[in-house]
PDB file of C-alpha atoms in Angstrom:
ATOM      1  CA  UNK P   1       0.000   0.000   0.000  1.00 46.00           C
ATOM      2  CA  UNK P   2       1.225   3.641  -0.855  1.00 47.00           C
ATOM      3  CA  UNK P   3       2.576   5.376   2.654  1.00 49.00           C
ATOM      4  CA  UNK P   4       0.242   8.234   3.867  1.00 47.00           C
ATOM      5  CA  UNK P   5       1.362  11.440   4.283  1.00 47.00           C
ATOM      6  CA  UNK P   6       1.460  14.207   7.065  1.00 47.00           C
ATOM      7  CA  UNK P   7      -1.638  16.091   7.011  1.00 47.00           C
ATOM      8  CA  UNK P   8      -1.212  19.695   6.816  1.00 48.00           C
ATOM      9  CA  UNK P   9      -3.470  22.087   6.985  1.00 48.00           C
ATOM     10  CA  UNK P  10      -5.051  24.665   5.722  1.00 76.00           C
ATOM     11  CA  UNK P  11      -6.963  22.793   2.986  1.00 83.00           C
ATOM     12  CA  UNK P  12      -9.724  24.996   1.863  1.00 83.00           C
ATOM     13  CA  UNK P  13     -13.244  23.668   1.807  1.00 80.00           C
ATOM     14  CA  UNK P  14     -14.747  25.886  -1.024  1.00 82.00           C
ATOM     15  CA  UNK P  15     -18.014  26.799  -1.671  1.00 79.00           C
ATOM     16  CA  UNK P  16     -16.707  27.127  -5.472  1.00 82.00           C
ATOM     17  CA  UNK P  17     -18.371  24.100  -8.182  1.00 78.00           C
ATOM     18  CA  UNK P  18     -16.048  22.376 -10.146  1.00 79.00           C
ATOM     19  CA  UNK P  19     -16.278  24.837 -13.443  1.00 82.00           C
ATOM     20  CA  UNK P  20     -15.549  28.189 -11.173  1.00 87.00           C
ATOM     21  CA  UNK P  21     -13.349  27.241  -8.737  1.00 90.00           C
ATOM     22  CA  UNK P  22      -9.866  29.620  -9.197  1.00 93.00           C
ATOM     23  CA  UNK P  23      -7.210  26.742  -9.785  1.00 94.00           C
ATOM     24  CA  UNK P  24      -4.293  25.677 -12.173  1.00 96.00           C
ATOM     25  CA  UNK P  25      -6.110  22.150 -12.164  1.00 95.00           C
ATOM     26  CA  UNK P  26      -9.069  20.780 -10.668  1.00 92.00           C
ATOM     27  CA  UNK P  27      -8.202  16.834 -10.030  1.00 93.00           C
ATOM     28  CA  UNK P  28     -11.226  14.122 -10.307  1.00 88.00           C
ATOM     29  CA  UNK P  29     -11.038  10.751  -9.506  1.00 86.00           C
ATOM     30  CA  UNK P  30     -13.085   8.294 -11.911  1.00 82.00           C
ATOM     31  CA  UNK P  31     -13.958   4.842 -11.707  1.00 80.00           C
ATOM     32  CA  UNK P  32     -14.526   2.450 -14.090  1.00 79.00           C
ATOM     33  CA  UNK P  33     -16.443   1.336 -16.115  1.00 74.00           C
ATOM     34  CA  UNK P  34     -16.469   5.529 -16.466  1.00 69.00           C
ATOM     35  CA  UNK P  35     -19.550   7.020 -18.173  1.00 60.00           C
ATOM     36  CA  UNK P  36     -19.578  10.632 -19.445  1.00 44.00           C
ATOM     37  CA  UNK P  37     -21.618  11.081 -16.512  1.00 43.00           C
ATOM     38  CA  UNK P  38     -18.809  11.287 -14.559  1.00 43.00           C
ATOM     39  CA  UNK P  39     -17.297   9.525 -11.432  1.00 43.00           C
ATOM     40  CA  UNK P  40     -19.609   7.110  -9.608  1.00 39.00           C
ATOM     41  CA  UNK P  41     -22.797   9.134 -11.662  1.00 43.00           C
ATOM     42  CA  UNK P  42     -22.671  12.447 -10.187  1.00 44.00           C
ATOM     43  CA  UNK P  43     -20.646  15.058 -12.224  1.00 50.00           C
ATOM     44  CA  UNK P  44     -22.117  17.930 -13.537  1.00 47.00           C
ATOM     45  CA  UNK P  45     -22.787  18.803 -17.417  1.00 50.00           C
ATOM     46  CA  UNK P  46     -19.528  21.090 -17.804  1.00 52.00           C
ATOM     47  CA  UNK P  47     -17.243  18.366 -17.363  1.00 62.00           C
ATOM     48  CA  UNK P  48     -19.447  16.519 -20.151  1.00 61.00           C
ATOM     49  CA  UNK P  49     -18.689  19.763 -22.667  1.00 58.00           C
ATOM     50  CA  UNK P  50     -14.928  18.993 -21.723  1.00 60.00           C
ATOM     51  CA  UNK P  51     -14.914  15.276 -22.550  1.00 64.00           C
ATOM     52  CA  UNK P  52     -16.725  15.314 -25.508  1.00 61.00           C
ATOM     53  CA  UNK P  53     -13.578  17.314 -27.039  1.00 57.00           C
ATOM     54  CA  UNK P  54     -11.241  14.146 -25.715  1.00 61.00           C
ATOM     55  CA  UNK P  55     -13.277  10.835 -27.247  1.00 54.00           C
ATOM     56  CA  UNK P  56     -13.776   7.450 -25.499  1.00 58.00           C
ATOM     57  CA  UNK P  57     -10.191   6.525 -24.265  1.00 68.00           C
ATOM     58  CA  UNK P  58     -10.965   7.304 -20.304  1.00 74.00           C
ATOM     59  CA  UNK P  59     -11.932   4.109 -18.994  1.00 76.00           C
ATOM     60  CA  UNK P  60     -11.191   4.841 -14.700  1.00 79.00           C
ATOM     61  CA  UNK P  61      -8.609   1.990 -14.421  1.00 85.00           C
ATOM     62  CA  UNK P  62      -5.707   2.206 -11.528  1.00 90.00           C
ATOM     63  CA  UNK P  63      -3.184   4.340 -12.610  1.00 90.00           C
ATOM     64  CA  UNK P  64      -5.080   6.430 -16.150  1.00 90.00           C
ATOM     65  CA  UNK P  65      -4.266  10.284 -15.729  1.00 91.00           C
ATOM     66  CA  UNK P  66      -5.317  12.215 -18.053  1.00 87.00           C
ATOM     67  CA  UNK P  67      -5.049  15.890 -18.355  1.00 88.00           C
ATOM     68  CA  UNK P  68      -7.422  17.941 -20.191  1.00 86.00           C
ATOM     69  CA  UNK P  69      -6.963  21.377 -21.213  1.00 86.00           C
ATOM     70  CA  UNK P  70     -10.380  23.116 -20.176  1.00 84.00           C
ATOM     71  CA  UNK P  71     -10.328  25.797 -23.655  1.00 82.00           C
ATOM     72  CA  UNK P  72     -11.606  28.413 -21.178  1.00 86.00           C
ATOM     73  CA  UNK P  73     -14.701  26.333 -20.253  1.00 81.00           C
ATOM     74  CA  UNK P  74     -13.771  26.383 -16.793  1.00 85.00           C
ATOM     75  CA  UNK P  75     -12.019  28.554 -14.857  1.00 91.00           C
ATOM     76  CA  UNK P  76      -9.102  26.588 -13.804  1.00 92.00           C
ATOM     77  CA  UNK P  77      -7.263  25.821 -17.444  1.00 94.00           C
ATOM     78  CA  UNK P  78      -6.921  22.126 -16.570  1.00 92.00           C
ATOM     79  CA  UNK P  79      -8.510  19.303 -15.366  1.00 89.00           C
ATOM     80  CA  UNK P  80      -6.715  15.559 -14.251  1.00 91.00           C
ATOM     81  CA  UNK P  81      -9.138  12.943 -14.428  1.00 88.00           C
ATOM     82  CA  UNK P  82      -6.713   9.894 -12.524  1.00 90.00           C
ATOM     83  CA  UNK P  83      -8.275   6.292 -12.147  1.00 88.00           C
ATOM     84  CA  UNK P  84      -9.486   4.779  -8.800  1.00 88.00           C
ATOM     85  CA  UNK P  85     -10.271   1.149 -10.243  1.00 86.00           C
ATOM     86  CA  UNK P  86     -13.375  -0.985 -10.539  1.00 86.00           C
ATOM     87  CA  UNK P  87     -16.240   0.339  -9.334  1.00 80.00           C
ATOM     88  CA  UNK P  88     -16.793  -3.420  -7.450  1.00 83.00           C
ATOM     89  CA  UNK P  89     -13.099  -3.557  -6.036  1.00 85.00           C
ATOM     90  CA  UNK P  90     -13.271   0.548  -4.627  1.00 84.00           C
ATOM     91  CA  UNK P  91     -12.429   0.414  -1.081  1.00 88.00           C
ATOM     92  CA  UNK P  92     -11.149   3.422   1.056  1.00 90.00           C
ATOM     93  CA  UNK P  93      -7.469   1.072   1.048  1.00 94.00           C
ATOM     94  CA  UNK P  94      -7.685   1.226  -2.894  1.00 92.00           C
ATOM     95  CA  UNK P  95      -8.641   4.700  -2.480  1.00 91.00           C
ATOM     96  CA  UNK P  96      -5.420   5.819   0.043  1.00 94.00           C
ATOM     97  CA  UNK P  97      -2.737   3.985  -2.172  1.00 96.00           C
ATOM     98  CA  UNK P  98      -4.131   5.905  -5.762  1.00 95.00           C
ATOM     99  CA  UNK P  99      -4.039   9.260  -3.466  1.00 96.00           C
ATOM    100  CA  UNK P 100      -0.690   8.514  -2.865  1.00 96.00           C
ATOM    101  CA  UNK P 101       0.637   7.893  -6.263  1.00 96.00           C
ATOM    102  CA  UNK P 102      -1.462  10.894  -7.448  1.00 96.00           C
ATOM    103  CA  UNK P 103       1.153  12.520  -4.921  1.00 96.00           C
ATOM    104  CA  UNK P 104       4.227  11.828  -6.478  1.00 94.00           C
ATOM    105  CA  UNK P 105       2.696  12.266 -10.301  1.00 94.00           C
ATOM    106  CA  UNK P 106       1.169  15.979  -8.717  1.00 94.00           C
ATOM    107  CA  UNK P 107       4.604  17.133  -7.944  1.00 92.00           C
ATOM    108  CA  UNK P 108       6.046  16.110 -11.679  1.00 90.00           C
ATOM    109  CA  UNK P 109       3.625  18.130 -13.056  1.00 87.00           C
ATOM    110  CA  UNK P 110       4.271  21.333 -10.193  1.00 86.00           C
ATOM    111  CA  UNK P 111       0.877  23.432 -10.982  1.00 91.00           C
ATOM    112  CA  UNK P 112      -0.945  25.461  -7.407  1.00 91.00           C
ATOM    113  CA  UNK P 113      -3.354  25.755  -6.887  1.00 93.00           C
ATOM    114  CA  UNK P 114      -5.114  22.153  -6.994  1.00 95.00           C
ATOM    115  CA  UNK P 115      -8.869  21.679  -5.991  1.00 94.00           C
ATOM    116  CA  UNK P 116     -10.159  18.052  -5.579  1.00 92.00           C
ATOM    117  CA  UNK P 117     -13.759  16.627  -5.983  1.00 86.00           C
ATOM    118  CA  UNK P 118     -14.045  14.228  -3.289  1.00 81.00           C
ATOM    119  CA  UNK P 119     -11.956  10.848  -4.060  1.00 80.00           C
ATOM    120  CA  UNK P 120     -15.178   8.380  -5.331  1.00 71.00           C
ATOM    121  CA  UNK P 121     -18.261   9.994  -2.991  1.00 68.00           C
ATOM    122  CA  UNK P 122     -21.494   9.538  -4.471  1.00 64.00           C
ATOM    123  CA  UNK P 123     -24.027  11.029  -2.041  1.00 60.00           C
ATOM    124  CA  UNK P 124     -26.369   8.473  -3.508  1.00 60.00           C
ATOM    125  CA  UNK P 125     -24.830   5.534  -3.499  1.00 61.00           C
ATOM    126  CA  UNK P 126     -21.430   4.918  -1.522  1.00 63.00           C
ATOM    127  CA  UNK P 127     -19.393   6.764   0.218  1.00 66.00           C
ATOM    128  CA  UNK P 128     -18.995   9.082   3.129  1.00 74.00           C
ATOM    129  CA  UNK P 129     -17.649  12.637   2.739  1.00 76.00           C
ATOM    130  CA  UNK P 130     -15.794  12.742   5.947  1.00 78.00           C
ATOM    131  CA  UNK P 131     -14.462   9.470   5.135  1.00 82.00           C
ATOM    132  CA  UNK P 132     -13.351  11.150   1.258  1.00 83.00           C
ATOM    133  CA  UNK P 133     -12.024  14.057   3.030  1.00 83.00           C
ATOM    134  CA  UNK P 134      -9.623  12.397   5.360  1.00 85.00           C
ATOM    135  CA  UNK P 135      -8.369   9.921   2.779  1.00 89.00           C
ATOM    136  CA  UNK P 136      -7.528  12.811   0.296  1.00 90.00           C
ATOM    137  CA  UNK P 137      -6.035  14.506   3.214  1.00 88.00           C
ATOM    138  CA  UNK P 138      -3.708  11.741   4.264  1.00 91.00           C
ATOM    139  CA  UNK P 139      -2.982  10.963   0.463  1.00 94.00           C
ATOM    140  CA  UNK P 140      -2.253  14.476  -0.457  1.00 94.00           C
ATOM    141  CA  UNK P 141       1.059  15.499   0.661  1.00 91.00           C
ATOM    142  CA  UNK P 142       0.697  19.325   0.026  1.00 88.00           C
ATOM    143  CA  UNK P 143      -2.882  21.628   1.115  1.00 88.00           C
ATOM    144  CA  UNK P 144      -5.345  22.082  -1.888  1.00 92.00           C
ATOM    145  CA  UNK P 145      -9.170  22.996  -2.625  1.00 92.00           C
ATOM    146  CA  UNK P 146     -12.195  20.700  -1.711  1.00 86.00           C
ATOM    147  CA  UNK P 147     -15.213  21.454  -4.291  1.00 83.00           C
ATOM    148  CA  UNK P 148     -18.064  20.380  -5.015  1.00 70.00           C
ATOM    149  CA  UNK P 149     -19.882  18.911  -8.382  1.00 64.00           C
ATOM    150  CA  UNK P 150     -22.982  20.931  -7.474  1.00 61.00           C
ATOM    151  CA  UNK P 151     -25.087  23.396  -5.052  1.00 61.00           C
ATOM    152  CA  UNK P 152     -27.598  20.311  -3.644  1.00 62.00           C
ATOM    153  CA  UNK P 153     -24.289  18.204  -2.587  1.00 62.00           C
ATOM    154  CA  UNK P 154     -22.212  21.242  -1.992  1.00 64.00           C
ATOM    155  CA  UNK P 155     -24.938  21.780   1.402  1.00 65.00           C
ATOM    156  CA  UNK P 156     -24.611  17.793   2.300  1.00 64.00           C
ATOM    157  CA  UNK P 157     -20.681  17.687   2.207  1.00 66.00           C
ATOM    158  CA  UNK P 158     -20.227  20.819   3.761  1.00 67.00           C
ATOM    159  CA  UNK P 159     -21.933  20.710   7.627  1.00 68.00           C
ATOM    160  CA  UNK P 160     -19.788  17.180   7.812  1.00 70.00           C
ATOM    161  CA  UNK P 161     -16.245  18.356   6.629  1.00 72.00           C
ATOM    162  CA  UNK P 162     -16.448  22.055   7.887  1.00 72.00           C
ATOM    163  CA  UNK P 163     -16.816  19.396  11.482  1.00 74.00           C
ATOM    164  CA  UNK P 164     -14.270  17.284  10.457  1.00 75.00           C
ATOM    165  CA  UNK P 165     -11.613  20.471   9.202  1.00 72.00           C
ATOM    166  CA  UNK P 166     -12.527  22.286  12.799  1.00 72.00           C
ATOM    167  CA  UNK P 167     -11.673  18.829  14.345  1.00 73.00           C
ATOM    168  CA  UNK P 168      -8.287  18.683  12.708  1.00 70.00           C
ATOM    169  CA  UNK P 169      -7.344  22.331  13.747  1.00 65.00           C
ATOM    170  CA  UNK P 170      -8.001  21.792  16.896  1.00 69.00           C
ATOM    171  CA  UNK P 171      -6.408  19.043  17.485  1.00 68.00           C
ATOM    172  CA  UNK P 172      -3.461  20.253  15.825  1.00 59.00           C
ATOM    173  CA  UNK P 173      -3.713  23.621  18.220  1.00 58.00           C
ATOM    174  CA  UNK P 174      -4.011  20.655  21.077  1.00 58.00           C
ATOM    175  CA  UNK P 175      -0.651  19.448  20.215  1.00 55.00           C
ATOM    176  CA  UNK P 176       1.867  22.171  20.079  1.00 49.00           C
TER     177      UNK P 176
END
């Protein structure tokens, strides 16, 4: 499994979506079987007007990266769709060890600021955004933005992370 990382703070929980937030990149993980409607179902129609432009290679397999220049659709210039894996193997282990090679292959490519859609949450169907949020955050070696795919999640996910983030700073206040 990939080693976790120190978690640093301050990671920004943004009320931005995806297509505004003010980034060099916006990372997504995808699983697959990946459909254009996005990661586990739940992206919104922008990133659909983005991968129409690159065809049907993204599948969402461990390991795919793909960076997509955004032609001014979005604010941020580009977007990195990585893989997570099958859909039926996606476990918060699986999860933690793509985070962490994301990691490495975030530092070859050296662009700040990065926002991340929660690692594989579907608020419909699996996942738990705390849960997301501290796996990105003990993947993620460096601080980055937290968005959202739209306003009716962006109200779900952020009562339980703004918790979890004021949990983290004070324990970290706590311990020096």
């Amino acid at each position: 499994m990939g080693k976790e990382k120190n978690i640093q703070t301050p990671w920004i929980l943004s009320d931005f979506m995806l297509s505004k937030v003010p980034a060099e990149l916006v990372a997504i993980g995808i699983v697959h079987p990946f459909s254009q409607q996005g990661a586990l179902g739940y992206l919104n129609h922008t990133l659909d007007l983005i991968l129409d432009r690159v065809g049907e290679g993204i599948e969402g397999r461990r390991g795919e990266r793909v960076l997509i220049p955004t032609m001014n659709r979005w604010k941020a210039p580009w977007v990195l769709l990585y893989g997570l894996g099958d859909k039926e193997q996606l476990s918060k282990e699986v999860i933690l060890e793509e985070l962490c090679q994301l990691d490495s292959d975030l530092k070859a490519i050296n662009m700040e600021p990065i926002a991340f859609l929660l690692p594989a949450y579907d608020p419909y169907h699996w996942g738990d955004p705390v849960e997301m949020a501290q796996l990105l955050l003990k993947g993620i070696s460096r601080p980055g933005i937290i968005v959202n795919p739209n306003t009716e999640i962006l109200h779900r996910i952020h009562y339980k992370v703004r918790r979890y983030f004021n949990y983290l700073l004070k324990e970290k206040g706590s311990s020096q």
